[in-house]
XYZ file of C-alpha atoms in Angstrom:
603
model
C -0.635 220.853 -95.704
C 2.233 218.435 -96.445
C 2.636 215.517 -94.062
C 5.459 213.039 -94.037
C 7.348 211.188 -95.218
C 6.011 208.202 -93.280
C 8.213 205.107 -93.180
C 8.425 201.918 -91.141
C 10.451 203.900 -88.596
C 7.334 205.984 -87.870
C 5.582 203.004 -86.284
C 5.360 203.140 -82.498
C 6.762 200.456 -80.240
C 3.366 198.773 -79.970
C 3.238 198.388 -83.754
C 0.650 201.075 -84.522
C 0.708 204.390 -86.337
C -1.610 207.384 -86.218
C -1.061 210.537 -88.218
C -1.015 214.121 -87.046
C -4.229 216.108 -87.528
C -4.496 217.109 -91.188
C -6.450 220.181 -92.222
C -8.931 220.021 -95.095
C -11.763 217.985 -96.599
C -9.612 215.988 -99.028
C -6.485 213.890 -98.654
C -4.029 212.669 -101.277
C -1.829 209.726 -100.313
C 1.377 209.233 -102.285
C 2.965 205.783 -102.077
C 6.583 205.457 -103.165
C 7.809 202.038 -104.213
C 11.433 201.353 -105.127
C 11.642 200.078 -108.689
C 12.715 196.642 -107.499
C 9.645 196.421 -105.221
C 7.075 197.621 -107.735
C 3.683 195.979 -107.197
C 4.582 194.403 -103.844
C 3.074 197.038 -101.537
C -0.305 196.770 -99.838
C -1.839 200.044 -98.665
C -4.478 199.561 -95.978
C -6.368 202.339 -94.185
C -7.960 200.893 -91.082
C -9.780 204.063 -90.040
C -10.290 207.666 -91.126
C -11.725 210.189 -88.681
C -13.263 213.375 -90.102
C -13.943 216.202 -87.682
C -17.225 217.998 -88.337
C -15.990 220.852 -86.175
C -12.776 222.781 -86.736
C -10.497 221.002 -84.265
C -7.695 223.374 -85.262
C -9.440 226.027 -83.180
C -8.289 227.180 -80.813
C -4.699 226.683 -81.971
C -1.437 227.982 -80.644
C -1.074 230.123 -83.737
C -0.877 233.742 -82.646
C -0.639 232.845 -78.944
C 2.811 234.349 -78.457
C 3.140 237.969 -77.367
C 2.240 239.781 -80.570
C 3.229 243.132 -79.145
C 6.939 242.297 -79.231
C 7.519 238.909 -80.892
C 8.837 239.006 -84.433
C 8.512 236.301 -87.076
C 11.829 234.850 -88.172
C 11.053 236.184 -91.655
C 11.508 239.706 -90.272
C 15.275 239.114 -90.222
C 16.686 237.763 -93.489
C 20.078 237.104 -91.874
C 18.631 234.007 -90.223
C 16.508 232.588 -93.028
C 18.911 229.691 -93.720
C 19.330 228.744 -90.063
C 15.577 228.837 -89.485
C 15.261 225.863 -91.844
C 16.979 223.692 -89.256
C 14.634 224.588 -86.366
C 11.723 222.369 -85.348
C 8.726 222.616 -83.080
C 8.477 219.665 -80.675
C 5.001 218.258 -80.083
C 3.930 215.641 -77.548
C 2.057 212.567 -78.720
C -1.128 214.161 -77.309
C -0.532 217.040 -79.785
C 0.469 219.543 -77.084
C 3.044 221.945 -78.469
C 5.880 221.612 -76.001
C 9.315 222.960 -76.944
C 11.713 223.816 -79.754
C 14.785 222.065 -81.104
C 17.493 222.189 -83.770
C 18.653 219.643 -86.363
C 22.426 219.359 -85.994
C 25.179 218.587 -88.455
C 27.929 216.265 -87.221
C 31.654 215.975 -87.851
C 31.183 213.236 -90.469
C 28.466 215.283 -92.185
C 26.500 212.094 -92.785
C 23.103 213.734 -92.170
C 22.248 211.764 -89.032
C 19.041 213.537 -87.871
C 20.116 214.548 -84.344
C 17.819 217.025 -82.591
C 19.233 219.199 -79.805
C 16.678 220.431 -77.283
C 16.327 221.057 -73.540
C 16.595 218.437 -70.804
C 13.604 219.927 -68.994
C 11.435 219.243 -72.089
C 11.786 215.544 -71.234
C 11.868 215.935 -67.451
C 8.100 216.554 -67.228
C 6.922 213.448 -65.395
C 5.558 210.134 -66.610
C 2.042 211.362 -67.417
C 2.175 213.869 -70.281
C -1.496 214.731 -69.731
C -0.824 215.989 -66.204
C 2.218 218.247 -66.389
C 2.079 220.070 -63.068
C 5.263 220.942 -61.225
C 3.346 221.928 -58.100
C 1.666 218.556 -57.566
C 4.063 216.199 -59.323
C 7.563 215.969 -57.888
C 8.666 214.066 -60.999
C 8.609 217.316 -62.956
C 12.001 219.010 -63.028
C 13.657 216.644 -60.569
C 16.781 216.331 -62.747
C 16.447 212.587 -63.297
C 14.863 210.955 -66.335
C 12.658 207.942 -65.809
C 12.247 205.199 -68.387
C 8.690 206.426 -69.036
C 9.822 210.021 -69.567
C 12.324 208.809 -72.165
C 9.640 206.672 -73.822
C 7.348 209.702 -73.981
C 10.116 211.721 -75.635
C 10.657 208.982 -78.192
C 7.045 209.484 -79.322
C 7.596 213.174 -80.037
C 6.481 214.819 -83.276
C 8.894 217.232 -85.015
C 7.470 219.980 -87.207
C 9.779 221.909 -89.562
C 9.061 224.998 -91.656
C 6.214 226.118 -89.394
C 6.752 229.782 -90.175
C 5.174 232.609 -92.135
C 6.946 233.916 -95.234
C 6.005 237.537 -94.556
C 7.065 239.479 -91.482
C 4.339 239.367 -88.816
C 1.546 239.062 -91.385
C -0.496 236.261 -92.887
C -2.538 233.307 -91.726
C -1.372 230.102 -90.087
C 0.946 228.087 -92.370
C -0.758 225.109 -94.002
C 2.429 223.662 -95.493
C 5.112 222.224 -93.244
C 7.055 219.000 -92.764
C 6.296 216.585 -89.957
C 8.346 213.648 -88.678
C 7.364 211.249 -85.902
C 9.290 209.323 -83.313
C 12.894 209.445 -82.208
C 15.490 207.528 -80.236
C 16.859 209.083 -77.047
C 20.624 209.520 -77.188
C 21.759 211.713 -74.302
C 20.704 214.263 -71.718
C 22.272 216.156 -68.811
C 20.615 218.252 -66.168
C 23.611 220.524 -65.519
C 23.516 222.221 -68.954
C 19.862 221.348 -69.567
C 20.618 219.607 -72.859
C 18.935 216.613 -74.468
C 19.752 214.923 -77.762
C 17.395 212.626 -79.662
C 17.764 211.123 -83.126
C 14.700 211.246 -85.352
C 13.726 207.811 -86.668
C 12.830 209.251 -90.069
C 15.585 211.082 -91.901
C 14.548 214.211 -93.849
C 17.095 213.266 -96.496
C 14.686 210.539 -97.650
C 11.823 212.964 -98.093
C 11.088 216.006 -100.215
C 14.332 217.501 -101.622
C 12.504 220.819 -101.934
C 11.758 221.014 -98.221
C 14.729 223.313 -97.651
C 15.489 221.649 -94.304
C 19.077 222.317 -93.160
C 21.477 220.634 -90.753
C 22.841 223.350 -88.481
C 26.486 224.059 -87.769
C 27.835 224.341 -84.228
C 30.978 225.229 -82.328
C 32.361 223.823 -79.087
C 35.183 226.355 -78.839
C 33.731 227.726 -75.607
C 34.123 231.358 -76.669
C 31.341 233.607 -75.456
C 29.319 234.946 -78.423
C 29.509 238.689 -78.959
C 26.080 238.779 -80.617
C 23.559 236.377 -82.100
C 19.982 235.238 -81.705
C 17.777 232.446 -80.503
C 14.997 230.946 -82.636
C 12.011 228.924 -81.532
C 8.282 228.483 -81.201
C 7.098 230.443 -78.147
C 3.763 229.117 -76.906
C 3.666 226.787 -79.925
C 3.345 229.718 -82.304
C 5.005 230.108 -85.695
C 8.783 230.502 -85.536
C 10.007 233.690 -83.878
C 13.412 235.313 -83.496
C 14.997 237.181 -80.581
C 18.400 238.701 -81.400
C 20.966 239.969 -78.897
C 23.703 242.518 -79.485
C 25.507 242.364 -76.161
C 28.230 239.811 -75.483
C 27.077 236.762 -73.557
C 28.564 235.938 -70.182
C 29.674 232.652 -68.680
C 27.260 232.645 -65.777
C 27.408 231.777 -62.151
C 24.864 229.466 -60.559
C 21.322 229.914 -61.978
C 18.093 229.237 -60.129
C 14.954 228.378 -62.121
C 11.604 228.485 -60.325
C 9.386 225.502 -61.128
C 6.532 226.213 -58.760
C 5.589 229.031 -56.393
C 3.269 227.164 -54.025
C 4.904 225.128 -52.681
C 8.176 226.681 -53.802
C 10.156 224.307 -56.042
C 13.331 225.304 -57.849
C 16.026 223.776 -60.004
C 19.569 225.067 -59.645
C 22.108 224.804 -62.449
C 25.800 224.597 -61.498
C 28.214 227.458 -62.188
C 29.783 227.917 -65.638
C 27.215 225.752 -67.429
C 25.187 228.463 -69.176
C 25.529 231.496 -71.411
C 23.598 234.561 -70.278
C 22.739 237.614 -72.366
C 20.038 240.227 -72.827
C 17.886 240.130 -75.946
C 17.281 243.489 -77.608
C 14.185 242.430 -79.553
C 11.489 239.795 -79.317
C 10.542 238.037 -76.105
C 11.109 234.976 -73.970
C 8.059 232.748 -73.483
C 7.286 229.128 -72.734
C 7.794 226.904 -75.766
C 11.079 228.620 -76.701
C 12.915 226.116 -74.512
C 15.385 223.967 -76.390
C 15.549 226.319 -79.354
C 19.009 226.961 -80.826
C 21.156 229.725 -79.343
C 23.349 231.070 -82.173
C 26.562 233.065 -82.058
C 27.621 235.860 -84.423
C 28.866 233.254 -86.937
C 25.434 231.604 -87.153
C 26.623 228.488 -85.324
C 24.786 226.830 -82.444
C 26.514 227.434 -79.115
C 23.724 226.212 -76.849
C 20.009 225.704 -76.344
C 17.546 228.025 -74.608
C 16.858 227.075 -70.986
C 14.961 230.028 -69.543
C 15.265 233.521 -68.161
C 12.944 236.424 -67.467
C 9.611 235.969 -69.246
C 8.456 238.979 -71.238
C 9.379 241.441 -73.950
C 12.919 242.652 -74.619
C 15.089 243.684 -73.012
C 15.099 240.437 -71.027
C 17.754 238.176 -69.562
C 17.992 234.794 -71.319
C 19.999 231.725 -70.299
C 21.184 228.967 -72.632
C 22.926 225.738 -71.746
C 26.492 225.807 -73.078
C 27.178 223.522 -76.036
C 30.882 223.247 -75.200
C 30.157 222.087 -71.652
C 27.519 219.627 -72.887
C 30.169 218.264 -75.262
C 31.858 216.329 -72.449
C 28.787 216.516 -70.198
C 28.743 213.888 -67.482
C 31.439 211.796 -69.144
C 29.247 208.971 -70.481
C 27.560 208.341 -73.826
C 24.093 208.979 -72.382
C 24.985 212.382 -70.903
C 27.348 214.021 -73.395
C 27.215 215.264 -76.997
C 30.647 214.190 -78.216
C 29.728 210.518 -78.602
C 26.995 211.358 -81.101
C 28.406 214.306 -83.047
C 31.984 213.326 -83.887
C 34.485 210.520 -84.107
C 37.342 213.008 -84.460
C 38.387 214.802 -81.260
C 40.112 217.489 -83.359
C 36.841 218.750 -84.839
C 35.732 221.839 -82.926
C 33.061 223.182 -85.244
C 30.849 222.430 -88.259
C 28.920 224.543 -90.745
C 25.269 224.546 -91.726
C 24.721 222.272 -94.732
C 21.914 221.553 -97.197
C 20.507 218.117 -97.934
C 21.930 216.527 -101.101
C 19.606 215.436 -103.886
C 19.797 214.165 -107.470
C 18.870 216.480 -110.335
C 18.505 215.517 -113.969
C 15.992 214.623 -116.624
C 13.222 212.120 -115.960
C 14.141 210.383 -119.232
C 17.436 208.706 -120.167
C 18.158 208.727 -123.909
C 20.578 206.853 -126.122
C 22.396 210.134 -126.734
C 23.247 210.357 -123.039
C 21.644 212.172 -120.097
C 23.489 213.910 -117.254
C 22.596 213.537 -113.570
C 24.095 215.536 -110.704
C 24.138 215.175 -106.928
C 23.711 218.655 -105.470
C 25.157 219.687 -102.093
C 27.681 216.867 -101.676
C 29.214 217.450 -98.220
C 32.906 218.450 -98.186
C 35.174 215.422 -98.495
C 32.389 213.219 -99.867
C 32.574 211.187 -103.087
C 29.645 210.006 -105.202
C 29.130 206.472 -106.460
C 26.307 205.524 -108.818
C 24.163 202.516 -109.690
C 21.361 202.012 -112.212
C 18.912 199.527 -113.699
C 20.108 197.064 -116.352
C 18.564 199.021 -119.239
C 20.885 201.961 -118.479
C 24.680 202.076 -118.719
C 27.486 204.379 -117.505
C 31.266 204.189 -117.006
C 30.881 202.623 -113.541
C 33.343 205.051 -111.939
C 32.873 207.465 -109.029
C 32.225 211.033 -110.082
C 29.770 213.875 -110.124
C 28.043 214.779 -112.410
C 27.598 211.533 -114.360
C 26.343 210.737 -117.879
C 23.971 207.768 -118.314
C 22.969 206.146 -121.598
C 19.870 204.154 -122.541
C 20.552 200.641 -123.761
C 16.932 199.500 -123.606
C 13.447 200.869 -123.029
C 10.732 201.037 -120.382
C 11.043 202.279 -116.787
C 14.383 202.358 -115.011
C 16.150 203.818 -112.018
C 19.297 205.605 -110.930
C 20.733 205.660 -107.408
C 23.510 207.803 -105.948
C 25.479 206.960 -102.825
C 27.687 209.475 -101.053
C 30.758 208.136 -99.258
C 31.590 210.627 -96.514
C 35.005 211.558 -95.171
C 34.321 209.085 -92.357
C 33.554 206.300 -94.894
C 29.879 206.360 -94.012
C 27.465 205.668 -96.869
C 24.490 207.943 -97.570
C 22.006 206.490 -100.054
C 19.841 209.121 -101.701
C 16.240 208.417 -102.751
C 15.965 206.445 -105.985
C 15.514 208.522 -109.137
C 12.859 206.779 -111.245
C 13.278 207.475 -114.973
C 11.972 206.368 -118.351
C 14.541 204.771 -120.608
C 14.378 205.685 -124.298
C 11.296 206.926 -126.199
C 7.809 205.589 -125.517
C 6.021 202.921 -127.475
C 2.253 203.028 -127.978
C 2.068 199.844 -125.903
C 3.228 201.921 -122.918
C 0.042 203.989 -122.924
C -2.988 201.870 -123.930
C -6.229 203.843 -124.018
C -9.005 203.018 -121.568
C -12.438 204.091 -122.806
C -15.815 202.895 -124.132
C -16.098 200.627 -127.158
C -19.610 201.925 -127.831
C -21.578 205.036 -126.906
C -24.887 206.687 -127.574
C -25.596 209.678 -129.755
C -24.336 212.918 -128.160
C -23.085 211.059 -125.091
C -20.257 212.343 -122.899
C -17.396 209.829 -123.024
C -14.099 209.661 -121.163
C -10.722 208.245 -122.209
C -7.526 207.855 -120.213
C -3.981 206.529 -120.425
C -1.607 205.534 -117.586
C 0.513 208.149 -115.857
C 3.841 208.316 -117.667
C 7.313 208.990 -116.259
C 9.048 211.896 -117.944
C 6.251 212.858 -120.324
C 6.728 216.243 -121.986
C 3.568 216.339 -124.107
C 0.402 214.332 -124.823
C -1.582 214.839 -127.999
C -5.115 213.466 -128.500
C -7.032 213.084 -131.780
C -10.773 212.337 -131.994
C -13.374 211.746 -134.746
C -14.754 214.591 -136.813
C -18.142 215.744 -135.544
C -17.385 214.981 -131.914
C -17.192 217.843 -129.417
C -14.098 218.441 -127.294
C -14.829 219.007 -123.596
C -11.489 218.932 -121.727
C -8.201 217.113 -121.237
C -6.012 217.843 -124.267
C -2.389 217.582 -123.103
C -3.274 215.420 -120.088
C -3.825 211.719 -119.430
C -7.629 212.141 -119.220
C -9.790 213.262 -122.146
C -13.505 214.161 -122.127
C -15.519 214.309 -125.362
C -19.115 214.362 -126.528
C -19.931 211.960 -129.343
C -21.533 213.076 -132.570
C -24.787 211.934 -134.115
C -25.700 208.348 -134.830
C -23.207 206.775 -137.189
C -20.326 209.109 -136.253
C -18.307 206.167 -134.996
C -14.576 206.599 -135.084
C -11.168 206.231 -133.511
C -9.707 208.163 -130.616
C -5.892 208.257 -130.747
C -3.123 209.562 -128.485
C 0.617 210.124 -128.805
C 3.015 210.692 -125.878
C 6.399 212.392 -126.104
C 9.373 212.553 -123.725
C 12.881 214.012 -123.985
C 13.946 211.064 -126.144
C 11.218 211.446 -128.760
C 7.599 210.542 -129.592
C 5.921 207.166 -129.537
C 3.459 205.911 -132.135
C -0.260 206.606 -131.743
C -2.299 204.328 -129.482
C -5.913 203.952 -130.653
C -9.383 203.127 -129.350
C -12.404 202.593 -131.665
C -15.840 203.667 -130.378
C -19.068 202.985 -132.242
C -21.883 205.516 -131.829
C -25.475 204.246 -131.746
C -28.827 205.466 -130.419
C -31.668 207.797 -131.311
C -30.829 211.399 -132.016
C -34.424 212.589 -132.347
C -34.152 214.543 -129.111
C -31.917 217.233 -127.698
C -31.400 218.437 -124.166
C -31.023 222.051 -123.062
C -29.961 223.445 -119.682
C -30.630 227.028 -118.631
C -29.348 229.150 -117.135
C -25.869 227.726 -117.580
C -23.991 228.502 -115.368
C -26.710 228.143 -112.753
C -26.863 229.101 -109.094
C -29.979 228.024 -107.202
C -32.083 226.486 -109.971
C -31.655 225.098 -113.478
C -34.303 224.299 -116.076
C -33.833 221.044 -117.954
C -35.802 220.851 -121.214
C -36.232 217.823 -123.466
C -36.724 218.940 -127.071
C -38.063 216.658 -129.789
C -36.164 217.478 -132.977
C -38.419 215.377 -135.258
C -41.086 217.792 -136.526
C -43.996 215.334 -136.901
C -43.593 214.241 -133.252
C -43.129 217.716 -131.841
C -46.215 217.482 -129.660
C -45.249 214.171 -128.082
C -43.187 213.846 -124.903
C -42.181 210.294 -123.997
C -41.731 209.212 -120.411
C -38.092 209.847 -119.432
C -35.687 209.742 -116.495
C -33.228 212.376 -115.323
C -29.863 211.725 -113.662
C -27.273 214.297 -112.543
C -23.665 213.358 -111.807
C -21.271 215.418 -109.673
C -17.845 216.662 -110.881
C -16.436 213.489 -109.345
C -18.822 211.431 -111.553
C -20.926 210.326 -108.576
C -24.722 210.239 -108.858
C -26.018 213.486 -107.335
C -29.767 213.109 -107.948
C -32.180 210.949 -109.950
C -35.802 211.523 -110.979
C -37.872 208.905 -112.795
C -41.103 208.747 -114.840
C -41.059 212.339 -116.028
C -43.902 213.180 -118.475
C -43.399 216.904 -118.973
C -40.664 218.105 -121.287
C -39.492 220.712 -118.735
C -38.090 219.859 -115.299
C -36.939 222.338 -112.648
C -33.754 221.236 -110.860
C -33.040 222.669 -107.399
C -29.276 223.354 -107.242
C -29.212 225.497 -104.129
C -26.135 224.743 -102.015
C -24.421 222.655 -104.692
C -20.642 223.033 -104.899
C -19.139 224.875 -107.828
C -18.092 222.714 -110.754
C -19.173 220.960 -113.950
C -22.038 218.451 -113.533
C -23.282 215.970 -116.128
C -27.036 215.919 -116.800
C -28.299 212.718 -118.417
C -31.780 212.093 -119.769
C -32.737 208.491 -120.483
C -35.355 208.093 -123.235
C -36.499 204.641 -124.261
C -33.374 203.233 -122.641
C -31.075 205.565 -124.584
C -29.001 208.224 -122.761
C -28.765 211.871 -123.778
C -26.241 214.024 -121.941
C -25.430 217.671 -121.402
C -23.202 219.552 -118.993
C -24.380 221.890 -116.238
C -22.038 224.439 -114.687
C -22.747 225.471 -111.083
C -21.304 228.764 -109.923
C -22.575 229.984 -106.588
């Protein structure tokens, strides 16, 4: 599961932040620091909650009508557009509605989300959404608290299965928190919020798209709507019949007592879907025309499997809306009244090597929006011609870490700054990767060496003393070895290479001491429920003697798993039932000297 990115904009108005629920027993946090801020960050985790029960069950996955709903992956014609559709989740983690990430006339990647007005008009208390007992629900007027609740929404992209109607719940998707309310209008049931975190600053491989739209006001002849019915993975419901500009529409909120909302005439498109279904949670999802442009957002219709009548608030009517900035789309999607439509666009990103060499290295901004120009900047140990252009060649005029930044100037003269590209300048020096490891070790001891993580590394080559045993790590930053017999002291060396060449070898000398009169055997190996540890005296005249010894076992994470002291017998039975699979280190301590061996557990 991928979560983030998380920035300062993710913090709530009261100054706190809590993450979405994250599945799994392990968590990797990645902290990005701009090159100019390196070393200035402080990462503090105030609390981690681990659920001992599976709080993902029950989930909304699979809750939509499986008899007629189709995954969006069942229709390849809409694969690109589906990357601009999001599930909307309340701050209490209730899966509420759907929405679409819209392009704008300036194509400056402002993260505007179009959804349904009635997804906000749910009353002040999000934990008690009940139209029958709460007259705030669906009353057509947004309170300050309702808007505040909407600004704490969570937006989940890429929550879809890659294979048509098969597979488990997706574990990889992109989540963004918090937004700013921009506009909403009851008549067309539209709402527009701007996400506080822009996807353009996150993972360039996310595939998230900004969707095109049209305000021409021409009824679509065919198309589809996409969304997350009942909070399920993304579904698609196509229609092949031309939509109609509808008369007045009545939506029932509550049967007892009867409460209804009535939309004015000529504010909605109406059509009949020929596949899929309409269910709660689809509301706010994009309503596309035959040219794959958004022409509205789903409001409601007849619940059930196709064929079913579906209504969508008209994008062109919402464009002018109620005539003010807070109830129309035009204020937020264009500064040019002549623009009547946009296309779906991909997020730009920088591609190029992670090393800049003296011979010159080319970097390219991909998916520059039409009419945009690219300007570049870099750290002082890199040079270029200092002119706009794309692609651009950069040259190393120094060494060590560096950075490259691209800024897109849009047709509206807005500036889009792409995430900083951190690079290594020139070849490495051995001083860039000093070896961390022991200066001394015992006979036949397992020892570990490491070097810092390197930017742009293409290969790492380790060398170790003759007579030592290789365990793992060649080609990586972490090396595991077993020393030789007493007196096999020697030097461990490493060389790192990037696109600009190889550095000299960094070295670490380790002296080997201790008594090698004993050996340690582990059987069976791999083991399942039990392993036998035997201490063997290799000095013939002392073969009948067994000194008092201790036994320690360390987990694959090098944490102490178990310890037994004052052993007098040369054989010890080790209960490994229920241990996790992996490589464990067994260490016998004899007269203060350690003797190690590895134990593989395979259940």
